[in-house]
JSON list of N, CA and C in Angstrom, two decimals:
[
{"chain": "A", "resi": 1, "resn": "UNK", "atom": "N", "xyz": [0.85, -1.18, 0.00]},
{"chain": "A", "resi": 1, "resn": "UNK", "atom": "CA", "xyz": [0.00, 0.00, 0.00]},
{"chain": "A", "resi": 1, "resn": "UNK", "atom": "C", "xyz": [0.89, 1.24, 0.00]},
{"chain": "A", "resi": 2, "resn": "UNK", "atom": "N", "xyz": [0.52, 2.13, -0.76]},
{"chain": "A", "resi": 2, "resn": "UNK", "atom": "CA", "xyz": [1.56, 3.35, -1.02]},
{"chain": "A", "resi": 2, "resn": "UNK", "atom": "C", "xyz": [0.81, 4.59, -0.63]},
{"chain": "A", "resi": 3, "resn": "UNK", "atom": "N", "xyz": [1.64, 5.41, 0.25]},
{"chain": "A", "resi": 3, "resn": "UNK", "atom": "CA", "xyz": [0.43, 6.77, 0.49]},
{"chain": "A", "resi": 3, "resn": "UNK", "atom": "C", "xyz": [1.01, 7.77, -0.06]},
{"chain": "A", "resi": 4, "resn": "UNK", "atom": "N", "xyz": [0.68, 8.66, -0.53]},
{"chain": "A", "resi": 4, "resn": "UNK", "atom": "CA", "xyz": [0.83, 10.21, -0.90]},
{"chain": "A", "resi": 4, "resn": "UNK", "atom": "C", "xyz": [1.35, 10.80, 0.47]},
{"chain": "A", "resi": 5, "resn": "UNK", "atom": "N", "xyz": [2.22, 10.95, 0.84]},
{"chain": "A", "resi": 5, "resn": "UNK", "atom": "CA", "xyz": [2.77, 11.37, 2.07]},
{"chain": "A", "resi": 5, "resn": "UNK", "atom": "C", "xyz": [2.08, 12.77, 2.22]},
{"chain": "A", "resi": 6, "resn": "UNK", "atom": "N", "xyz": [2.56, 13.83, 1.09]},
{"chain": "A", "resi": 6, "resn": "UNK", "atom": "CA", "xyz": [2.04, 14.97, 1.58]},
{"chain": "A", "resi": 6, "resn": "UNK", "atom": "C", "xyz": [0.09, 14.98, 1.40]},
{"chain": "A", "resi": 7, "resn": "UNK", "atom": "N", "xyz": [-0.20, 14.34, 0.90]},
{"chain": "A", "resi": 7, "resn": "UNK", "atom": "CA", "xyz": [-1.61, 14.35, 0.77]},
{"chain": "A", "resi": 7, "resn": "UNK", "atom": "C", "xyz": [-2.13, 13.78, 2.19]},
{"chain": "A", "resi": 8, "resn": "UNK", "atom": "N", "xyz": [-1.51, 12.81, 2.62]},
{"chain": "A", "resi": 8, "resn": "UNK", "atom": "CA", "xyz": [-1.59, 12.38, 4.48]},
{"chain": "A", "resi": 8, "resn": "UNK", "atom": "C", "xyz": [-1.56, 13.55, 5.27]},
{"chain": "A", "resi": 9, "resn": "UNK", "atom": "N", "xyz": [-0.20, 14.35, 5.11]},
{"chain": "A", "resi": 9, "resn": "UNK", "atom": "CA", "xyz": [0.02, 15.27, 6.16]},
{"chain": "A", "resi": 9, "resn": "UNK", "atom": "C", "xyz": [-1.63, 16.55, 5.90]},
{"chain": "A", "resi": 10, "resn": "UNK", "atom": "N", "xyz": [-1.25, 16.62, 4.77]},
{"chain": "A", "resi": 10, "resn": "UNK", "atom": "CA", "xyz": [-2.52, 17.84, 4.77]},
{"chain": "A", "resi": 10, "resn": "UNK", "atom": "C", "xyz": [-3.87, 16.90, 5.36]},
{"chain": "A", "resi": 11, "resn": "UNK", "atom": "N", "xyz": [-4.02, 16.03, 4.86]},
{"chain": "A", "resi": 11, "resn": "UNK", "atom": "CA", "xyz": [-5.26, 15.77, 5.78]},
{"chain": "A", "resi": 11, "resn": "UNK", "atom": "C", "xyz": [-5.43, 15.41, 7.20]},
{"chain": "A", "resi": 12, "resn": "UNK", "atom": "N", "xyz": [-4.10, 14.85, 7.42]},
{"chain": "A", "resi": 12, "resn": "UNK", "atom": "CA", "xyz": [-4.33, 15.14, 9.14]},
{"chain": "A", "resi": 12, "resn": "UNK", "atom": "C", "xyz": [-4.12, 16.19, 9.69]},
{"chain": "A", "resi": 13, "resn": "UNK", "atom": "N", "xyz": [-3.60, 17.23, 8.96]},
{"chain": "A", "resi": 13, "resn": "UNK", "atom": "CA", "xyz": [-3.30, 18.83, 9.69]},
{"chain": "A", "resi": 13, "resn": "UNK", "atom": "C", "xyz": [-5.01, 19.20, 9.38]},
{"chain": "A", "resi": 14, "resn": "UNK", "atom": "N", "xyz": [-5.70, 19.69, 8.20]},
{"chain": "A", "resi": 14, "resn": "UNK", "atom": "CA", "xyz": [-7.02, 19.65, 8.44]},
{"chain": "A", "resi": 14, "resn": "UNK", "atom": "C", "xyz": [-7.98, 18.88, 9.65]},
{"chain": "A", "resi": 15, "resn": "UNK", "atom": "N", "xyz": [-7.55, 18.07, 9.92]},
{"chain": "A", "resi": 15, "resn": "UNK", "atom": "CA", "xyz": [-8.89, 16.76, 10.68]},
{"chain": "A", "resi": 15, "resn": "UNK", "atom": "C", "xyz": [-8.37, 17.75, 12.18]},
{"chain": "A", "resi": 16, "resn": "UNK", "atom": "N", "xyz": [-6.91, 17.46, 12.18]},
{"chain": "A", "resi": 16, "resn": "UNK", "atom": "CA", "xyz": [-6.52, 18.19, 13.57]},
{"chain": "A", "resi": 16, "resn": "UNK", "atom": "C", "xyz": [-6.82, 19.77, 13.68]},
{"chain": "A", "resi": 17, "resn": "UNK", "atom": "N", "xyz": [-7.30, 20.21, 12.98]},
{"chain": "A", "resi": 17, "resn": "UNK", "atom": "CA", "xyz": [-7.38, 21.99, 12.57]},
{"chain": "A", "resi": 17, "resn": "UNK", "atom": "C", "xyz": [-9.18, 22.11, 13.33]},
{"chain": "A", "resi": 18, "resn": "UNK", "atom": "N", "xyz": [-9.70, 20.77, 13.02]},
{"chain": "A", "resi": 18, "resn": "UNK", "atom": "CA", "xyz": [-10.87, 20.92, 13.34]},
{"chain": "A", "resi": 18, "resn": "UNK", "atom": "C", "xyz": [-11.04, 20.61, 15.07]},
{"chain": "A", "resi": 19, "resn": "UNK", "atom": "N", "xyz": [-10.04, 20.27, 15.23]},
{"chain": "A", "resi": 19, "resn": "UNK", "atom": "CA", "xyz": [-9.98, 19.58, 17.04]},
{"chain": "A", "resi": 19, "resn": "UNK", "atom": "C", "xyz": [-9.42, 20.46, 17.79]},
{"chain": "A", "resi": 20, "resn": "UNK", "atom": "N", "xyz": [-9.95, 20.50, 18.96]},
{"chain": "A", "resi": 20, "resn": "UNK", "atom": "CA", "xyz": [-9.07, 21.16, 20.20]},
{"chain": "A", "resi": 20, "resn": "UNK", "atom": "C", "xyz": [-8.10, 20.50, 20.91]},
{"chain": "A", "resi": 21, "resn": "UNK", "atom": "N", "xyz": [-6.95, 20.38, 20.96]},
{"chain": "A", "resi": 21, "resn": "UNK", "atom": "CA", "xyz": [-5.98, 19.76, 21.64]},
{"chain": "A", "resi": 21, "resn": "UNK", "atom": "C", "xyz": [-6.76, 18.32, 22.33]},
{"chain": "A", "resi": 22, "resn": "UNK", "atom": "N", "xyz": [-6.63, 17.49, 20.91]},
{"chain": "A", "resi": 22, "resn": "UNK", "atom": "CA", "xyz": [-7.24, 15.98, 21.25]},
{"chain": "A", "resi": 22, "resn": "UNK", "atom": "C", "xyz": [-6.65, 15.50, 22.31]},
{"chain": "A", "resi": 23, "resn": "UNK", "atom": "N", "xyz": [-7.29, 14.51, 22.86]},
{"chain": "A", "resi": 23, "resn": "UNK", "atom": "CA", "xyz": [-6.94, 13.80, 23.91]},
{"chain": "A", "resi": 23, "resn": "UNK", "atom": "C", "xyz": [-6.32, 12.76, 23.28]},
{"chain": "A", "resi": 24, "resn": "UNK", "atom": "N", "xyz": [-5.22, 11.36, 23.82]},
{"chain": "A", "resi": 24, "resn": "UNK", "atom": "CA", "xyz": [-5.03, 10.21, 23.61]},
{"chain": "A", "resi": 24, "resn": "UNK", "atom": "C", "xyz": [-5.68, 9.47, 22.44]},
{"chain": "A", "resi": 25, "resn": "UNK", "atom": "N", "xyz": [-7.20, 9.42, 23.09]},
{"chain": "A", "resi": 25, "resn": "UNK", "atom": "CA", "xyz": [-8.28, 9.01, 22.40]},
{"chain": "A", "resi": 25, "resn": "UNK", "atom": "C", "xyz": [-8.85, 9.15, 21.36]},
{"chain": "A", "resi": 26, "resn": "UNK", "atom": "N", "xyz": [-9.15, 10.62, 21.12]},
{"chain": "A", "resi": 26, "resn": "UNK", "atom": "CA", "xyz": [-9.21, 11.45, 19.61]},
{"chain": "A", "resi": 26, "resn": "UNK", "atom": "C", "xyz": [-8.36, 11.10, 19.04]},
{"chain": "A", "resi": 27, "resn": "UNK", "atom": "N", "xyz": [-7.09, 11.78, 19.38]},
{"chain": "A", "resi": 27, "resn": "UNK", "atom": "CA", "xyz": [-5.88, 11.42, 18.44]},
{"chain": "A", "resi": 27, "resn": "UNK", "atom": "C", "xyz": [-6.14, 9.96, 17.43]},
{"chain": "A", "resi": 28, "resn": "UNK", "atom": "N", "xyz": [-6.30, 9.09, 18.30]},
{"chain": "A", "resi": 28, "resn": "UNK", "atom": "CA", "xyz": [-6.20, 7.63, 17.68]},
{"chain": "A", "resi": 28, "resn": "UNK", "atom": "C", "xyz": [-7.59, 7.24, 16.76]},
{"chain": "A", "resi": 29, "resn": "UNK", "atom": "N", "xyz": [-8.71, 8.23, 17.17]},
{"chain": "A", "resi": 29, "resn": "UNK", "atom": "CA", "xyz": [-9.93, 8.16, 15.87]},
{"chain": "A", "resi": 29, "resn": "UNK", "atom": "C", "xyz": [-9.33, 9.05, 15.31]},
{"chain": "A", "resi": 30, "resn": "UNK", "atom": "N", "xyz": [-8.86, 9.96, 15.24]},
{"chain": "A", "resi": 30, "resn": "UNK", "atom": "CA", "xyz": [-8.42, 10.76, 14.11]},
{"chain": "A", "resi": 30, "resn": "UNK", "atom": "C", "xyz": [-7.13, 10.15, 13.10]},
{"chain": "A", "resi": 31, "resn": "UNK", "atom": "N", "xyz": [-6.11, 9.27, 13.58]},
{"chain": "A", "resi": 31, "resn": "UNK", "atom": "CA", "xyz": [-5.65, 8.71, 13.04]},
{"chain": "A", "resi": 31, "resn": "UNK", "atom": "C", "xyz": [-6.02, 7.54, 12.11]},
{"chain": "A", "resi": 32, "resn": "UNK", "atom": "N", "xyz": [-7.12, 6.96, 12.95]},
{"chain": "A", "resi": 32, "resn": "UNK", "atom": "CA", "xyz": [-8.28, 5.96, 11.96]},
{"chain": "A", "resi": 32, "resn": "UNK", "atom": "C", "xyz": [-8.73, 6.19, 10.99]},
{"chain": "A", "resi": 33, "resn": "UNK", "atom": "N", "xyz": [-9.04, 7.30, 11.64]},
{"chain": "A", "resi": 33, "resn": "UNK", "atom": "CA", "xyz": [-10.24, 8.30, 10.18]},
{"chain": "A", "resi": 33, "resn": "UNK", "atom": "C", "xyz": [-9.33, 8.56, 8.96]},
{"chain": "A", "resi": 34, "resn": "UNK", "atom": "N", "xyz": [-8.42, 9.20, 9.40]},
{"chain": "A", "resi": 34, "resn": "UNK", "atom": "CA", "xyz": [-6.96, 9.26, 8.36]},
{"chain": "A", "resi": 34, "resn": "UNK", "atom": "C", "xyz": [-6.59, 8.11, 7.28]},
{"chain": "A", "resi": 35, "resn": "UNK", "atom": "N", "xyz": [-6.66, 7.25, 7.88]},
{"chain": "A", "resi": 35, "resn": "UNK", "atom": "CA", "xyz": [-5.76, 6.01, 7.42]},
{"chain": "A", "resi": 35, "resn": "UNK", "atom": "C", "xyz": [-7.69, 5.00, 6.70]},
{"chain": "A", "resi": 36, "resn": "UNK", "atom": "N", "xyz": [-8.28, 4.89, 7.47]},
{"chain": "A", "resi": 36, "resn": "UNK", "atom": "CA", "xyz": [-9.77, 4.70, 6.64]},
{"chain": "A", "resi": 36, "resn": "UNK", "atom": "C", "xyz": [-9.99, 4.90, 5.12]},
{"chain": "A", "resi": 37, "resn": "UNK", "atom": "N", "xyz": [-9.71, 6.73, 5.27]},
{"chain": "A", "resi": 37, "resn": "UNK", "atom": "CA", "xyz": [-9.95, 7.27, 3.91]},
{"chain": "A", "resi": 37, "resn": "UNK", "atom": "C", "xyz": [-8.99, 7.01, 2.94]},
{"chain": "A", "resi": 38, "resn": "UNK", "atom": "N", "xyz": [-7.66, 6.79, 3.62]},
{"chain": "A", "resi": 38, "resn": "UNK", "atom": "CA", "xyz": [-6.08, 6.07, 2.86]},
{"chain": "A", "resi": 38, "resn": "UNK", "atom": "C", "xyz": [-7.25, 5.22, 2.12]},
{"chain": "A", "resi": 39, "resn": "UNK", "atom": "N", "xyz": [-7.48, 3.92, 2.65]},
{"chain": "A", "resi": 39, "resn": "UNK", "atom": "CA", "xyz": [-7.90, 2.62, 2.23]},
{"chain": "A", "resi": 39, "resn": "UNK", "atom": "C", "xyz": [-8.64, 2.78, 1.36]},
{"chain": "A", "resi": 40, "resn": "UNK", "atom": "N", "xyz": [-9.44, 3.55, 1.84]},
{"chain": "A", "resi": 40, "resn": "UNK", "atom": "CA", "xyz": [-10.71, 3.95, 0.61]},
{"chain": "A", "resi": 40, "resn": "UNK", "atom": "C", "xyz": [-10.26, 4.52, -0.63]},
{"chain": "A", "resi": 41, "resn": "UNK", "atom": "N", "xyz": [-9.41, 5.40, -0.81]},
{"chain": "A", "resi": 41, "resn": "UNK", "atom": "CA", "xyz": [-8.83, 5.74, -2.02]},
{"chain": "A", "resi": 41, "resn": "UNK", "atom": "C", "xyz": [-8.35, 4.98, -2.68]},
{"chain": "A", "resi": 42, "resn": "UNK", "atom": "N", "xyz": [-7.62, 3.99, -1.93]},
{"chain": "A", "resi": 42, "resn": "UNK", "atom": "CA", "xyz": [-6.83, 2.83, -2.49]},
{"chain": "A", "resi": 42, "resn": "UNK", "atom": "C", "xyz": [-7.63, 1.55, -3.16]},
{"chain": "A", "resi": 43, "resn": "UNK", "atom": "N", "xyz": [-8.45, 1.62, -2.56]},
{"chain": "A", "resi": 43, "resn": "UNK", "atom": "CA", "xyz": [-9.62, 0.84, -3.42]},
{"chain": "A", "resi": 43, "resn": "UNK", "atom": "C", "xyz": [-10.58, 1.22, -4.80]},
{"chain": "A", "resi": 44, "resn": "UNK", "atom": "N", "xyz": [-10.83, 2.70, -4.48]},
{"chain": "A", "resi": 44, "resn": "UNK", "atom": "CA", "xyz": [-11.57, 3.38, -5.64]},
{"chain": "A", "resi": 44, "resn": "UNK", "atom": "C", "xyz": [-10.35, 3.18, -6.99]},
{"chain": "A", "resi": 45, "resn": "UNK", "atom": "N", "xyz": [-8.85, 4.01, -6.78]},
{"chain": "A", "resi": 45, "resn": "UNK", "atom": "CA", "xyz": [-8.59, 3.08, -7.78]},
{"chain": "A", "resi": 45, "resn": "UNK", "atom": "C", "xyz": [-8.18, 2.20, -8.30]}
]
């Protein structure tokens, strides 16, 4: 599986842009959510 590195960083700087100093917890759905939509791209094509 290959990621777009900078296309990662911008979307976790967005996801985190939307959060207030996540907790532990967030962090790690936000990293999900991140890596989710990875997968999903990777499948569409």
């Amino acid at each position: 599986m290959e990621l777009d590195l900078d296309r990662l960083i911008r979307v976790i700087l967005e996801i985190m842009a939307e959060e207030e100093r996540p907790t532990d917890e967030e962090a790690a759905r936000i990293f999900g959510r991140v890596f989710s939509d990875c997968g999903k791209e990777e499948e569409d094509q």
